[in-house]
XYZ file of C-alpha atoms in Angstrom:
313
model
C 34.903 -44.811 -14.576
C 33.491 -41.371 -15.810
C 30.015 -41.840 -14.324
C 31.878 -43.028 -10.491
C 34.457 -39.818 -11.023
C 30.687 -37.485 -11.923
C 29.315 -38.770 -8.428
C 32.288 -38.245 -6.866
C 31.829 -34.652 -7.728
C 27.949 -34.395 -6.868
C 29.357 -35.704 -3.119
C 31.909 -32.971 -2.891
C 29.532 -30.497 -3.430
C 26.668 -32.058 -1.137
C 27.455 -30.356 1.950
C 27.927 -27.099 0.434
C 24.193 -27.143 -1.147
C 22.514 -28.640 2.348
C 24.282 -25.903 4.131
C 22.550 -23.296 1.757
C 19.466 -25.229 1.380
C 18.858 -24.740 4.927
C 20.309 -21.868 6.081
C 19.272 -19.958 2.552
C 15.770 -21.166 1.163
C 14.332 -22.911 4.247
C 13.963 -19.309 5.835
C 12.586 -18.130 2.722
C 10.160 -20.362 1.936
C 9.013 -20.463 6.078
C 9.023 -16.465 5.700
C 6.488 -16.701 2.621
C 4.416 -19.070 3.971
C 3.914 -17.154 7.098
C 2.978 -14.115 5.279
C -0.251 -15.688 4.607
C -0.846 -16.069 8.344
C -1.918 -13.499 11.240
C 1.080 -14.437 13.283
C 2.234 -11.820 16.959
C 4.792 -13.725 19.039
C 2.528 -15.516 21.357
C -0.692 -17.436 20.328
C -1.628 -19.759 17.570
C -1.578 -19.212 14.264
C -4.374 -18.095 11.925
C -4.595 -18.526 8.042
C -5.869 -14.859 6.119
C -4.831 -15.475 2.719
C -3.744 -12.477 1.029
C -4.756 -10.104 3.694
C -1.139 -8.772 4.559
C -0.617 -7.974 0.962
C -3.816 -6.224 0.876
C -2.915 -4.354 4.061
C 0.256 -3.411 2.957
C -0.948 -1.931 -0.804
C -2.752 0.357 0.713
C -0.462 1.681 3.766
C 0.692 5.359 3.576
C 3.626 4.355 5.697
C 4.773 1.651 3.787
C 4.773 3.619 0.656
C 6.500 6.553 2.487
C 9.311 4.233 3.123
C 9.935 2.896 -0.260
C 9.910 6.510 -1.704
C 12.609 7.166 1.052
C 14.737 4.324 -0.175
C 14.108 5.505 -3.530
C 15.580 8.465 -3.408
C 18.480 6.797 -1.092
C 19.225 4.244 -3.602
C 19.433 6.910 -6.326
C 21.739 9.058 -4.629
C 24.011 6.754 -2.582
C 24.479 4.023 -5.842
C 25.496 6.581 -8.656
C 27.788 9.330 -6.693
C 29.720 6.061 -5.135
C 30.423 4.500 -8.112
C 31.759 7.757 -9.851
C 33.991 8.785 -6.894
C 35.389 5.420 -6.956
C 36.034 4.892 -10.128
C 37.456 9.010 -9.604
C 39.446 8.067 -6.713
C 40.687 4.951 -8.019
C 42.011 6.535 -11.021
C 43.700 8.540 -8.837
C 45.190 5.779 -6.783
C 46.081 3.878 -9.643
C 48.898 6.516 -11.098
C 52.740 6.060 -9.605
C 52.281 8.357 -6.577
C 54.386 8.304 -3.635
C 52.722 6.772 -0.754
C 50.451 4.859 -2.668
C 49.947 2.049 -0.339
C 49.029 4.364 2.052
C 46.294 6.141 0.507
C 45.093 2.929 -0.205
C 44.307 1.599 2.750
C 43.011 4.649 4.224
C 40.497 4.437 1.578
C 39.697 1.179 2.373
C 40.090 1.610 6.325
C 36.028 2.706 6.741
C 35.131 -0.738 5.393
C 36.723 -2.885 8.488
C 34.941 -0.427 10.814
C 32.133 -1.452 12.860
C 29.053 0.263 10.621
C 27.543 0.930 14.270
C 30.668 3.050 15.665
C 30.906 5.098 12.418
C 27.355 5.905 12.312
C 27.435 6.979 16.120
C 30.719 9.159 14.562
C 28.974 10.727 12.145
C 25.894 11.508 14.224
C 28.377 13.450 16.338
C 29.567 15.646 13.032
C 25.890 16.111 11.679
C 24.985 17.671 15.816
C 24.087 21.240 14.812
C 25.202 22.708 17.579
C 28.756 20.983 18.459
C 28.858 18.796 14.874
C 32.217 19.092 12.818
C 30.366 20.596 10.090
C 28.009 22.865 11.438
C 31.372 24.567 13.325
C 33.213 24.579 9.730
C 29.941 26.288 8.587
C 30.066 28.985 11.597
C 33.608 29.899 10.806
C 32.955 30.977 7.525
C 29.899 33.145 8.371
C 27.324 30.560 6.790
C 24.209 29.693 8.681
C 24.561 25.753 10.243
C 22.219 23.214 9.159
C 20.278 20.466 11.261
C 21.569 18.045 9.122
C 19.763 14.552 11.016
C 16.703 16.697 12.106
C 15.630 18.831 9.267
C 12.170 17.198 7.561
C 12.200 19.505 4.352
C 12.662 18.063 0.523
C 16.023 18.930 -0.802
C 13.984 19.954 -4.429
C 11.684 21.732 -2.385
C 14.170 23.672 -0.957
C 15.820 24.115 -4.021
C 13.138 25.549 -6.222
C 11.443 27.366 -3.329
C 13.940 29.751 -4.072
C 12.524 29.983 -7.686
C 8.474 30.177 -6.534
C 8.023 26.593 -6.865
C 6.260 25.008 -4.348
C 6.613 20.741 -4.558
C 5.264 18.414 -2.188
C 5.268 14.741 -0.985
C 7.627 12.597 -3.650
C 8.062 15.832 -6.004
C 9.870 17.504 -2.758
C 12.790 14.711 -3.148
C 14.599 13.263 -0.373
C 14.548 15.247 3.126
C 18.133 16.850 4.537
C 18.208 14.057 7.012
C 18.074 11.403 4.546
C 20.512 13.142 2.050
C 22.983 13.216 5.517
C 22.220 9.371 5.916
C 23.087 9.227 2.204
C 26.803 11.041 2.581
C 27.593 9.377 5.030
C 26.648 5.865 3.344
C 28.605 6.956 0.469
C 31.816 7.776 2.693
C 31.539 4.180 4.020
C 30.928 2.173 1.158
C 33.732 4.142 -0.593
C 36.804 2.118 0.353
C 35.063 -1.065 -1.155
C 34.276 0.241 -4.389
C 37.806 1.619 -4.650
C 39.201 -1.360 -4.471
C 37.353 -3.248 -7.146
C 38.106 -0.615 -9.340
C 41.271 -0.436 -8.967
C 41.429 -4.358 -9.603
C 39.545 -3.689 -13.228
C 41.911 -1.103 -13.505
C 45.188 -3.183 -13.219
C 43.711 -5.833 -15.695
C 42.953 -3.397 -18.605
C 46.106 -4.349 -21.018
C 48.890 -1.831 -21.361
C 48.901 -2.281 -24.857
C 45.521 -0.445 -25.167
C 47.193 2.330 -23.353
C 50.315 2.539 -25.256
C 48.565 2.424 -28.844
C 46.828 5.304 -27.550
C 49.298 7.020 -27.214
C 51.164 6.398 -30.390
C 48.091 7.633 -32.313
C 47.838 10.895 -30.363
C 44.875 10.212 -28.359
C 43.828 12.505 -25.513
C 43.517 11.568 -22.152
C 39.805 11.942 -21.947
C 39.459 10.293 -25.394
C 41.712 7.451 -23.504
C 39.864 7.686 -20.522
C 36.024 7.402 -22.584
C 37.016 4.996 -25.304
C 39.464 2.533 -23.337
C 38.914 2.354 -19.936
C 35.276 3.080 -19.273
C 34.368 0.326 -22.132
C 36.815 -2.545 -21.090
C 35.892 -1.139 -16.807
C 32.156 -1.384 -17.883
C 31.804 -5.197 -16.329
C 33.245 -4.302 -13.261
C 30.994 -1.428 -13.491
C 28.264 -3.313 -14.131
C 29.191 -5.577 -10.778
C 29.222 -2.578 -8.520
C 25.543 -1.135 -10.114
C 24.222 -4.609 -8.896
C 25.827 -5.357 -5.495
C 25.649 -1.009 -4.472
C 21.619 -1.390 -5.725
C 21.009 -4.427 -3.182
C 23.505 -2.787 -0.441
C 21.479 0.016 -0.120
C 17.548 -1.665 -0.572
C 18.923 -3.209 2.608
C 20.202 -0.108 5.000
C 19.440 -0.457 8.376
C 21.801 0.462 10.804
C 22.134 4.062 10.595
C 18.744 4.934 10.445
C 18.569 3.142 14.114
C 22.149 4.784 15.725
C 21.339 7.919 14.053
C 18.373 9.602 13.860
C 16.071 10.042 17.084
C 13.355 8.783 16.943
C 14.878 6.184 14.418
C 13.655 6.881 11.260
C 12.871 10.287 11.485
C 12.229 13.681 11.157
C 8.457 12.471 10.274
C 9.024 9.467 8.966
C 11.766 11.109 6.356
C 14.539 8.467 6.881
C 12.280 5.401 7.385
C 13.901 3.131 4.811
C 11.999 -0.422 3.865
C 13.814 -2.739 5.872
C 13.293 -0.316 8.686
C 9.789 -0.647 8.157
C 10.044 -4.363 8.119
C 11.894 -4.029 11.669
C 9.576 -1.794 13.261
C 6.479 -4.497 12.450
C 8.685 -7.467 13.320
C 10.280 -6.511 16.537
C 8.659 -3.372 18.380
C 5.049 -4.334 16.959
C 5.296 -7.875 16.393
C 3.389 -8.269 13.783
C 5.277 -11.134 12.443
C 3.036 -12.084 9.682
C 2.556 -8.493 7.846
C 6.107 -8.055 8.696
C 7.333 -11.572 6.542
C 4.511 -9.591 3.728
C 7.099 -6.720 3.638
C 10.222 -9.238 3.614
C 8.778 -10.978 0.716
C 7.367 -7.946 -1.290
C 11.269 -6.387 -1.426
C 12.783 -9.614 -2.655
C 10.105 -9.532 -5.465
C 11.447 -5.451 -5.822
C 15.096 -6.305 -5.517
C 14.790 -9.070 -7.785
C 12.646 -7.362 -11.007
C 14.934 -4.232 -10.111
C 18.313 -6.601 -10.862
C 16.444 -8.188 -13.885
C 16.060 -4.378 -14.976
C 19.623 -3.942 -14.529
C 20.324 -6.877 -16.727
C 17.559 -6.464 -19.524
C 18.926 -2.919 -19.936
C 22.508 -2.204 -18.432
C 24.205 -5.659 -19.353
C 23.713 -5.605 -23.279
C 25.902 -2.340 -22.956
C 28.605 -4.441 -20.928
C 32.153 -4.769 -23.094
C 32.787 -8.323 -22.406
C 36.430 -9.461 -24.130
């Protein structure tokens, strides 16, 4: 009876694991094998062993890219989570018009990622964008936000006498727009699951607190970042892979996509660029496969490191 009633289960989940097995590793297995090949869209196929990889080691463009998303990931990951765990604090107090706020918040997140980036191209226009005008009123030069090339550190210390270069010069203006603008959308999410950790932190934590005369920061460091640290922990993951994989606003809104100079070319931009305007399918599945291998060390990194830190109850 228990072994019919342990197939029975193996059944129930059988079309669940063909639909993934196909749909989920058949691509990625096909899409490593053909990065061994010289594959364009027409014509046979041609085995070259490890030549893509080689090819792509020691391309200046390729290793532009991943500097770009670099310096994206690093700016768009860590300012989201703290305004959302900010804003969600915030949100989670008894506040008239709560509800509201809430789903304004959460209102960029059902919007088409194509029409908000074609929004925000229109507010980053230096001469007729929202911010630039904002700018003008109060006597401050504009900006070309989505066409400026220059390193936000090398702007920075320039001031100082320093002069930095290449990675040094940190990400350009247009990438840093690219990266507000990311951080604006993926916002509402964020907020959300926050404000779910928040609600299931016991009140009893709060209220014996406050009988022992604990201030709010103390509160704030020593109750709710500890027991919010797995939710946390959930965002640092899913935000990390989010942004490795950024595509559509580098293509609605910079011109010509992915630049000034190359400046907002993000990886899987790259990957596009040698899949469908060069077709160079077979370096292009080398790209595909060499950020899974980054995306997956960089969440085993995240575990090794982050997790042990993680307040599990």
């Amino acid at each position: 009876m228990s072994k019919n009633r342990e197939w029975s289960g193996y059944l129930f989940i059988l079309p669940a694991l063909l639909i993934i097995a196909v749909f989920r590793f058949y691509p990625i297995l096909q899409a490593i094998r053909m990065s061994f090949f010289d594959w364009g869209l027409a014509g046979p196929l041609k085995f070259i062993g490890f030549k893509n990889f080689t090819r792509l080691f020691i391309d200046p463009k390729f290793y532009q890219s991943l500097s770009n998303t670099f310096w994206y990931v690093l700016f768009v990951v860590p300012l989201t989570i703290f305004l959302s765990i900010f804003f969600a604090n915030l949100l989670n107090q008894k506040i008239k018009g709560r509800g509201f706020y809430r789903t304004i918040y959460y209102l960029p997140v059902v919007t088409s990622i194509v029409a908000v980036s074609v929004v925000w191209k229109w507010i980053f226009n230096p001469d007729r964008g929202l911010f630039n005008a904002f700018f003008n009123f109060i006597g401050i030069e504009g900006i070309k936000w989505l066409n400026d090339a220059r390193g936000l550190f090398e702007i920075i210390f320039g001031g100082i006498g320093v002069h930095l270069s290449g990675f040094f010069a940190g990400p350009s203006i247009a990438l840093c727009s690219l990266s507000i603008m990311a951080v604006w959308h993926n916002l509402g999410y964020c907020i959300i699951i926050v404000l779910a950790g928040l609600q299931n932190i016991p009140r009893q934590y709060y209220e014996a607190a406050k009988i022992d005369g604990a201030s709010s920061w103390n509160v704030f460091r020593h109750i709710t970042i500890p027991v919010l640290s797995p939710t946390i922990f959930y965002l640092l993951v899913t935000q990390t892979i989010i942004a490795f994989n950024t595509f559509t606003p580098v293509y609605v809104m910079t011109q010509p996509p992915g630049g000034p100079l190359g400046t907002t070319s993000l990886v899987v931009f790259y990957l596009y660029e040698h899949s469908f305007k060069l077709w160079n399918l077979g370096y292009a599945n080398a790209i595909a496969f060499v950020i899974f291998i980054m995306i997956f060390i960089l969440t085993q990194v995240q575990k090794r490191f982050i997790e042990e830190r993680v307040y599990y109850e």
